[in-house]
Short mmCIF file of C-alpha atoms in Angstrom, two decimals:
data_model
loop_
_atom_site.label_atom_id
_atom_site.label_comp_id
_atom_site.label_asym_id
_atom_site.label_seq_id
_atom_site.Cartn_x
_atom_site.Cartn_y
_atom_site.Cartn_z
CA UNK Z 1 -5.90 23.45 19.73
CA UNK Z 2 -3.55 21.57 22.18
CA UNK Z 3 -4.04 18.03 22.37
CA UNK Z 4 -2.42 15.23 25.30
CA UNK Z 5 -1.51 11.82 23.60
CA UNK Z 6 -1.04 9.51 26.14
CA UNK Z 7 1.10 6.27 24.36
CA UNK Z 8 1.70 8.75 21.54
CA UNK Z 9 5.51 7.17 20.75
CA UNK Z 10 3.54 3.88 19.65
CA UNK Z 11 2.42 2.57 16.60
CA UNK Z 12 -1.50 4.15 16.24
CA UNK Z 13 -0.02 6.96 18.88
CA UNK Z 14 2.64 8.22 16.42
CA UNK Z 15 0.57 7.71 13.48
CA UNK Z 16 -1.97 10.15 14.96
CA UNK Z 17 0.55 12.84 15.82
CA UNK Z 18 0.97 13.91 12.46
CA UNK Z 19 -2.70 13.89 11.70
CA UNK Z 20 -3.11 16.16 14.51
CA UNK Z 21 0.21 17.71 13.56
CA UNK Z 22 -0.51 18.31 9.54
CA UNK Z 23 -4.30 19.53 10.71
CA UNK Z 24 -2.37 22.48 12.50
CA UNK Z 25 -3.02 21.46 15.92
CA UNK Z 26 -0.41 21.16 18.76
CA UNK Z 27 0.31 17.88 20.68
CA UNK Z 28 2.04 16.59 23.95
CA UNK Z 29 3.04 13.15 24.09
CA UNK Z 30 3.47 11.58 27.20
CA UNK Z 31 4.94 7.56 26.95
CA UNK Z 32 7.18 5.07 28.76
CA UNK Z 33 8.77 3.61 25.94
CA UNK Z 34 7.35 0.27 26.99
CA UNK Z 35 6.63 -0.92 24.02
CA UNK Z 36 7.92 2.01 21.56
CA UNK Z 37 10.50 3.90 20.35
CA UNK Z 38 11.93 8.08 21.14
CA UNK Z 39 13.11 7.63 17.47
CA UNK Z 40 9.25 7.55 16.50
CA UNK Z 41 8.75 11.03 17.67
CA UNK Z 42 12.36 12.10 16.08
CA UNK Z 43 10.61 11.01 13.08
CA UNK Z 44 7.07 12.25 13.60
CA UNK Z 45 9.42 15.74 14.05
CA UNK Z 46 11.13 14.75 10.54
CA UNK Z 47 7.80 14.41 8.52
CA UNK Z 48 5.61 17.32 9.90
CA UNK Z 49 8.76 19.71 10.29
CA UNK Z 50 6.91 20.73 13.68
CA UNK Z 51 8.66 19.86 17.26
CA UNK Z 52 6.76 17.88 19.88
CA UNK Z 53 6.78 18.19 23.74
CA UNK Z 54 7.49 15.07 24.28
CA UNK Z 55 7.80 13.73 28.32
CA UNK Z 56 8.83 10.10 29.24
CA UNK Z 57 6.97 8.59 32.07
CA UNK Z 58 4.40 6.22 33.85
CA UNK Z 59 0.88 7.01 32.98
CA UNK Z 60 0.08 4.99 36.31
CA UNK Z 61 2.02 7.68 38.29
CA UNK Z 62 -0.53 10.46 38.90
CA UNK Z 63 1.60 12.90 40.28
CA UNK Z 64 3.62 12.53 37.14
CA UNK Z 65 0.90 13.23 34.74
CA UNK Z 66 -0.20 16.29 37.13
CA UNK Z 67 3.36 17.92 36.77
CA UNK Z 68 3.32 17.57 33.05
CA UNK Z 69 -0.13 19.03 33.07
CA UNK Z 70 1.17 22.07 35.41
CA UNK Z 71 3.44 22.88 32.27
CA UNK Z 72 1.62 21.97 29.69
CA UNK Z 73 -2.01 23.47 28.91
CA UNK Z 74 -4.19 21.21 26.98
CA UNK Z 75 -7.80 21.24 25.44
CA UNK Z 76 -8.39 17.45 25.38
CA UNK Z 77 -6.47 14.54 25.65
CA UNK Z 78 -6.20 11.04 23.61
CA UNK Z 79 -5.87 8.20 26.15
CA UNK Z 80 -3.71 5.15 23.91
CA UNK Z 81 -1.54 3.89 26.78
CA UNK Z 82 -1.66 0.16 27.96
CA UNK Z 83 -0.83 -3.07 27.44
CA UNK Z 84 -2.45 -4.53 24.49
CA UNK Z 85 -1.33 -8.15 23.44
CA UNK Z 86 -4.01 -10.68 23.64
CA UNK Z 87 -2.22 -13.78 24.37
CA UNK Z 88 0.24 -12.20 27.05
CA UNK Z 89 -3.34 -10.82 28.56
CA UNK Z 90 -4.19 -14.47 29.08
CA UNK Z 91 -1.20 -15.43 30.62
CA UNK Z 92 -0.54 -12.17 33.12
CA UNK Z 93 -3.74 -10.83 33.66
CA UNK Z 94 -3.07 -9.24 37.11
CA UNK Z 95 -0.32 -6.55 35.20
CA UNK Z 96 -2.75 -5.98 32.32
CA UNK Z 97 -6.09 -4.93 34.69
CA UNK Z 98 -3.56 -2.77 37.02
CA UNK Z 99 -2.07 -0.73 34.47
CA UNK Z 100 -4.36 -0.94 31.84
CA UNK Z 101 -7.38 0.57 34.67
CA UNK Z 102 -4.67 2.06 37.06
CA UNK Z 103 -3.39 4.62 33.80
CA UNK Z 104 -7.10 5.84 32.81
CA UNK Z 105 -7.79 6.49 36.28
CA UNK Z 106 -5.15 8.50 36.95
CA UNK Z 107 -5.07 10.24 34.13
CA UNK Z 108 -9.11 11.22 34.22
CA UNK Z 109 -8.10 12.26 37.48
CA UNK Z 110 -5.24 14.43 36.58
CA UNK Z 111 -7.41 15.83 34.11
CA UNK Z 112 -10.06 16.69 36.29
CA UNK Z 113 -7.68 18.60 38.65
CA UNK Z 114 -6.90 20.81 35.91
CA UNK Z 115 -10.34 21.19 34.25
CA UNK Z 116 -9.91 19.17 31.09
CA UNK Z 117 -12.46 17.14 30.61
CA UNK Z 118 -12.28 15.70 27.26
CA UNK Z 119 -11.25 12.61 26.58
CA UNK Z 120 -10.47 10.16 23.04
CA UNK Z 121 -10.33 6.86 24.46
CA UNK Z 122 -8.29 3.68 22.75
CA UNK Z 123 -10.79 1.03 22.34
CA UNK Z 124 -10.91 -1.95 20.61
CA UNK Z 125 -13.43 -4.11 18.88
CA UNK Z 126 -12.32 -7.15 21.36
CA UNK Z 127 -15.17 -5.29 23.41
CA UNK Z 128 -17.78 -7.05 21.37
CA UNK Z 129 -16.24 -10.82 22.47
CA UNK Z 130 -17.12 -13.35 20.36
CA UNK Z 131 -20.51 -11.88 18.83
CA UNK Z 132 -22.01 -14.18 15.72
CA UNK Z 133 -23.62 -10.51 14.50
CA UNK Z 134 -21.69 -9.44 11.84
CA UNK Z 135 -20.43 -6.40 10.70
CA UNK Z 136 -20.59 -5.30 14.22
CA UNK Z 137 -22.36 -2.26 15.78
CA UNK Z 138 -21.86 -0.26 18.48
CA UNK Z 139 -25.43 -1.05 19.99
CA UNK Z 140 -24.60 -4.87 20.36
CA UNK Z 141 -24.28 -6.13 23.70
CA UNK Z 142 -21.26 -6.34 25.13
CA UNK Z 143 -19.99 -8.11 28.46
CA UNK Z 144 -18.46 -11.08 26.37
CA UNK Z 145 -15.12 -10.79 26.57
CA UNK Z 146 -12.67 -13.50 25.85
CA UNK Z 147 -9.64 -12.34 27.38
CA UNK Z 148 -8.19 -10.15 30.04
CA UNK Z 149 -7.39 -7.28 27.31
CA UNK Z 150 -10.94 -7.48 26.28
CA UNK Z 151 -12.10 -6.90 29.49
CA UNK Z 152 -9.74 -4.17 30.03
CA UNK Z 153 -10.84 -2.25 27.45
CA UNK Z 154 -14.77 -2.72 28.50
CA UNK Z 155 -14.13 -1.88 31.94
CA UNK Z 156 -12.42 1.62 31.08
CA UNK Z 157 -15.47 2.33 28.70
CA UNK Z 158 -17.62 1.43 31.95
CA UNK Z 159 -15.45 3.82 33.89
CA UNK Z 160 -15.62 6.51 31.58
CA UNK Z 161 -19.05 6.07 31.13
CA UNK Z 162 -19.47 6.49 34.88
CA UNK Z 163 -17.11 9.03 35.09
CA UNK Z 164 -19.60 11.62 32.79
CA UNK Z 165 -22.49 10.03 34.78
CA UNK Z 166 -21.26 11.66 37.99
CA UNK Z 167 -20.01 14.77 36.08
CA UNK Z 168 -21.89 15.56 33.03
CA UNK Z 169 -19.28 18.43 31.69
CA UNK Z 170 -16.66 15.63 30.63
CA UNK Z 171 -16.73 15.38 26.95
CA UNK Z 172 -16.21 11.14 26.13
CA UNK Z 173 -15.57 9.58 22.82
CA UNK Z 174 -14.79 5.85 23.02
CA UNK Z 175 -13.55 4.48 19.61
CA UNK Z 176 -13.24 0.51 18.99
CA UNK Z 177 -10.74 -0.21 16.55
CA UNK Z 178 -10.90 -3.49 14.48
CA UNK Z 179 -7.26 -3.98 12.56
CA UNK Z 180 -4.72 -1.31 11.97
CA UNK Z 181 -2.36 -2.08 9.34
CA UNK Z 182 -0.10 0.00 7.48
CA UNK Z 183 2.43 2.80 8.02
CA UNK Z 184 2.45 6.29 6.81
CA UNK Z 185 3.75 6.62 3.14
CA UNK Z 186 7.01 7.55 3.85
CA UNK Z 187 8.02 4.95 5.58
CA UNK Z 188 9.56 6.95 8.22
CA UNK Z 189 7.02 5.36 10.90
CA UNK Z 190 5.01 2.05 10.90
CA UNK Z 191 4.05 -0.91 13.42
CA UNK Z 192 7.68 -2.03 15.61
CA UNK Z 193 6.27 -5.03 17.52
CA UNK Z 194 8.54 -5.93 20.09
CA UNK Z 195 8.84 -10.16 20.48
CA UNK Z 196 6.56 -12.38 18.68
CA UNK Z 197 4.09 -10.36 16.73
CA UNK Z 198 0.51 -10.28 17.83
CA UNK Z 199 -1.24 -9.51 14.65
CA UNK Z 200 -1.24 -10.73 11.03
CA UNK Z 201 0.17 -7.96 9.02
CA UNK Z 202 3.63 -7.96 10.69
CA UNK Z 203 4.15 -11.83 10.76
CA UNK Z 204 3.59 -11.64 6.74
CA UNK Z 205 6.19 -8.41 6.86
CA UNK Z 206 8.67 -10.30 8.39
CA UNK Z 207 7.99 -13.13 6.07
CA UNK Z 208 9.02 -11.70 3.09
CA UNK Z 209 11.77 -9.44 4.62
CA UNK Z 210 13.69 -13.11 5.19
CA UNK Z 211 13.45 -12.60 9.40
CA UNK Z 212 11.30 -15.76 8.97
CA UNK Z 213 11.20 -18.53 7.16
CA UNK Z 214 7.62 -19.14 6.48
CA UNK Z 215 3.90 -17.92 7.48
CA UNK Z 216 1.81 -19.86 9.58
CA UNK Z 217 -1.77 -19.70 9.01
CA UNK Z 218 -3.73 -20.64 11.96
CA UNK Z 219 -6.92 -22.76 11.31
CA UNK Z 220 -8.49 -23.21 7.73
CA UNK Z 221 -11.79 -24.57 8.47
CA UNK Z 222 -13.58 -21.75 10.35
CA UNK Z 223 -16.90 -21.12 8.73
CA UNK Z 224 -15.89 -18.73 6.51
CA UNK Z 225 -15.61 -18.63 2.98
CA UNK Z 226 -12.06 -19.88 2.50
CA UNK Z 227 -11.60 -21.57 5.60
CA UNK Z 228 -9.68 -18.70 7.35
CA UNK Z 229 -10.36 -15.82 9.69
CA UNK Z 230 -11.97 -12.69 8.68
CA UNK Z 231 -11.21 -9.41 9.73
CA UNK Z 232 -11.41 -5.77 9.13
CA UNK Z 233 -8.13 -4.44 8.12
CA UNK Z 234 -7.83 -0.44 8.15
CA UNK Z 235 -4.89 1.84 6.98
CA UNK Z 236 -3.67 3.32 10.48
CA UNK Z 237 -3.27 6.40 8.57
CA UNK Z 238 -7.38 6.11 8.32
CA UNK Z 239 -7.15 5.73 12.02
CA UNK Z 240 -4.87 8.21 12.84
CA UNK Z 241 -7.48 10.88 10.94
CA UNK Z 242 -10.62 9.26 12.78
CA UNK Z 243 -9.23 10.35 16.43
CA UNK Z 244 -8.67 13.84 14.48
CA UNK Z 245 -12.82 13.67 13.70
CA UNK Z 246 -12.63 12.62 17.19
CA UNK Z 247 -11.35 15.32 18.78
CA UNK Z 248 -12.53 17.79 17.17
CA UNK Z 249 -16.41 16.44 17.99
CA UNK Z 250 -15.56 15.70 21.42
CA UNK Z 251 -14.19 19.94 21.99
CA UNK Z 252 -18.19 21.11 20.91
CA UNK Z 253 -19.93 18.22 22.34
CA UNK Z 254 -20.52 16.83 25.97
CA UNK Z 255 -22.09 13.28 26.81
CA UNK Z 256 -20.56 9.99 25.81
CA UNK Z 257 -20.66 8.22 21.91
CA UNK Z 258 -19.17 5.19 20.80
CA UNK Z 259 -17.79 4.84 17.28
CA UNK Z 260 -16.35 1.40 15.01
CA UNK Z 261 -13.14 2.77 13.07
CA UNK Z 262 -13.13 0.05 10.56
CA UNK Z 263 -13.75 0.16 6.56
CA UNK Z 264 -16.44 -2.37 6.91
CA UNK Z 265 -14.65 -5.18 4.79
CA UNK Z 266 -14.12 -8.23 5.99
CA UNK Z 267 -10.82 -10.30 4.62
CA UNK Z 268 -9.60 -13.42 5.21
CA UNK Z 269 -6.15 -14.35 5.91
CA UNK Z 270 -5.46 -16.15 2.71
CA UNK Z 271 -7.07 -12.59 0.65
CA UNK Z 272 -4.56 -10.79 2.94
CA UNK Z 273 -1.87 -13.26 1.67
CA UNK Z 274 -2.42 -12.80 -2.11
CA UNK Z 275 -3.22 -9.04 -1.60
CA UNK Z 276 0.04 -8.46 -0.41
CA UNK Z 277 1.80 -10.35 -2.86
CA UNK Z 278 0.01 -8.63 -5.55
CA UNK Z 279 0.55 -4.95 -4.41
CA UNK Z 280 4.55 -5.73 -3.60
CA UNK Z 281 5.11 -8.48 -6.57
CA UNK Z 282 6.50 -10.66 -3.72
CA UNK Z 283 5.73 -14.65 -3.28
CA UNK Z 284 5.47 -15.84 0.77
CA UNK Z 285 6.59 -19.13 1.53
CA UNK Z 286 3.20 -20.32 4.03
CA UNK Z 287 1.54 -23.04 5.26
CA UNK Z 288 -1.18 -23.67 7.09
CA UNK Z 289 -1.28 -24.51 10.88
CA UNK Z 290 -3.57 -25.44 13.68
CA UNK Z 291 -6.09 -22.97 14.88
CA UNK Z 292 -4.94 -20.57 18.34
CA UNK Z 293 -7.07 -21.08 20.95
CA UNK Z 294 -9.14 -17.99 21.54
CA UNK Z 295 -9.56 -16.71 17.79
CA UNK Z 296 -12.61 -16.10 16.34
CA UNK Z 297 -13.88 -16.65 12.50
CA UNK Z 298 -14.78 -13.21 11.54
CA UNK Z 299 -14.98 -9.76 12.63
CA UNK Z 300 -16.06 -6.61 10.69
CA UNK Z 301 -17.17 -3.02 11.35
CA UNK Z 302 -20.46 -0.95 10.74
CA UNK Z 303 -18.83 2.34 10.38
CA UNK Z 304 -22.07 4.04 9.13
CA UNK Z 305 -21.95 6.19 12.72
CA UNK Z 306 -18.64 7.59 12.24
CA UNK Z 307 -19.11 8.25 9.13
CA UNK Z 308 -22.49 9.77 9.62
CA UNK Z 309 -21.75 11.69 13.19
CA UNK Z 310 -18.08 12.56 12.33
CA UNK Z 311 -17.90 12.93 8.96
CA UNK Z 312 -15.25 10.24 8.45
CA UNK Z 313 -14.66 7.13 6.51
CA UNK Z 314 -11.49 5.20 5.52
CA UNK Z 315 -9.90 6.02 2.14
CA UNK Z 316 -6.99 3.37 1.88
CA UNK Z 317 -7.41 0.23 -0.37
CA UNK Z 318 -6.08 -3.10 0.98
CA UNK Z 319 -3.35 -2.52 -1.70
CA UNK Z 320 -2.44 0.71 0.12
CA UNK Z 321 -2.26 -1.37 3.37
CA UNK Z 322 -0.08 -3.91 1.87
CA UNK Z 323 2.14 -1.03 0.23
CA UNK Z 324 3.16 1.11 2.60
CA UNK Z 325 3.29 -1.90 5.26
CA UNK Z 326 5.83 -3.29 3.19
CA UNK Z 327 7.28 -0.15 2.27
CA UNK Z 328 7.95 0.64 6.43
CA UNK Z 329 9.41 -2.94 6.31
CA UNK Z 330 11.82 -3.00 3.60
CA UNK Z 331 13.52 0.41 4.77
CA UNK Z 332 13.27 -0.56 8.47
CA UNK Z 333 13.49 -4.09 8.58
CA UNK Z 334 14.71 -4.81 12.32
CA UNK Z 335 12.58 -1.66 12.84
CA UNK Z 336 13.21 1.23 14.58
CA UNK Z 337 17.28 1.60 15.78
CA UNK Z 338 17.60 0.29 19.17
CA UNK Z 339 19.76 2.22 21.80
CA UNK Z 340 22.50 -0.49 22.07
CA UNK Z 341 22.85 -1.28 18.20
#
């Protein structure tokens, strides 16, 4: 089949192309480069040994999306385009509902106009706010956001949600991440985060690649075993083959379902810490720090759904994480080349 991947040039986007790629499938990738890189797809190209349609462009812009539709036939599309930093959420919320809402309307309705109407959505657990249920299911209420992103990504569900409401042929799978970490074993691709990083994983990269000097861990008295946040760390790789599942239930089913793509494991940041240092024999210089405003003690998956309706669970150890994170890292350490360098 032929598949649309909206954001595909970024980190989970890329990832996913060679799933979809090494499962025999077909893809377009449409992306602004916003916050990613052409040499990802050069390199997506490099690994699979298959060439990629690959269009640069606004998924805000409508008539964009329908001329790259008019040349491209697809069977479904995977919708990972937006903004998607927490704090910079909190601090320009105006840009993150208008393009983060703007792109999934005008994409559904692109779609629509040429009668595709199956959809992968990029969700996050965020959606779930700051629920004291742990691990988290997909029937918990929701509606408790704690920042603008959040609330992006609930809203689009809402829309989507609506949108099969009002046309019951669309085919919707919304799929709430909890932490991708990681990079595909080659370390040909991995996460490029562009300014200060927003999640763990790539502040402890950077650590030990010498780009900074120490690791700050933020809070140590949450009510957690250790003292630090929990979360749910999964190998993007994992991911990257749960949108494949994905799509592949979402071509021979219509309605809406909601699936967790985590492993179910909670760690904490000082595990993640010693993990890492285990799997690459590698000390961090750390310390600990104050607590960010906004973060929550612990958050972990109940992937039974997926793993029951989709037939898919996550396969990578934390070692594996920490491996092929660092792996990406050590051969790429500015990341991906820039256009100026």
């Amino acid at each position: 089949m032929r598949f649309l991947l909206t954001g595909g040039a970024g980190y989970i986007g890329s990832h996913t192309c060679v799933s979809l790629l090494n499962a025999g499938h077909d893809i377009v990738v449409i992306d602004n480069l916003s916050n990613s890189s052409p040499v990802a797809i050069e390199r997506v190209e490099e690994i699979t040994g298959k060439k990629i349609a690959f269009y640069v462009g606004d998924c805000c812009d409508e008539d964009f999306l329908n001329e790259v539709l008019d040349n491209e036939q697809v069977d479904a599309a995977v919708h990972f385009a937006g903004l998607k930093a927490v704090g910079e959420s909190v601090s320009i919320p105006l840009r993150y509902y208008k393009n983060n809402i703007d792109s999934t309307i005008a994409l559904c309705n692109a779609l629509a106009a040429h009668n595709v109407k199956r959809i992968v959505f990029s969700s996050s657990a965020t959606v779930y706010g700051n629920s004291e249920i742990v691990p988290m299911r997909e029937d918990l209420p929701l509606g408790v956001c704690t920042n603008p992103y959040g609330w992006t990504k609930w809203m689009n569900e809402q829309i989507l949600r609506d949108l099969h409401v009002s046309d019951p042929e669309w085919s919707v799978v919304l799929l709430r991440y909890f932490n991708p970490v990681g990079a595909h074993e080659s370390g040909k691709i991995g996460e490029d985060p562009s300014g200060i990083p927003n999640n763990l994983m790539p502040f402890i990269c950077q650590t030990a690649a010498g780009i900074r000097k120490e690791l700050s861990i933020f809070g140590n008295d949450y009510d957690t075993p250790d003292g630090t946040c929990v979360r749910d760390y999964i190998h993007v790789m994992d991911l990257a083959d749960g949108h494949l599942k994905a799509l592949e239930y979402a071509t021979v089913h219509q309605g809406v379902e909601t699936f967790n793509l985590g492993t179910g494991e909670g760690y904490s940041v000082y595990q993640m810490v010693a993990a890492f240092e285990r799997a690459n024999h590698l000390t961090l210089p750390h310390r600990d720090a104050p607590r960010r405003p906004g973060d929550i003690a612990q958050s972990y998956a109940d992937p039974a759904k997926a793993n029951r309706i989709l037939g898919w669970k996550a396969t990578h150890t934390l070692d594996d994480m920490c491996r092929d994170a660092w792996n990406w890292q050590s051969h790429n350490p500015t990341g991906y080349p820039k256009e100026d360098a």
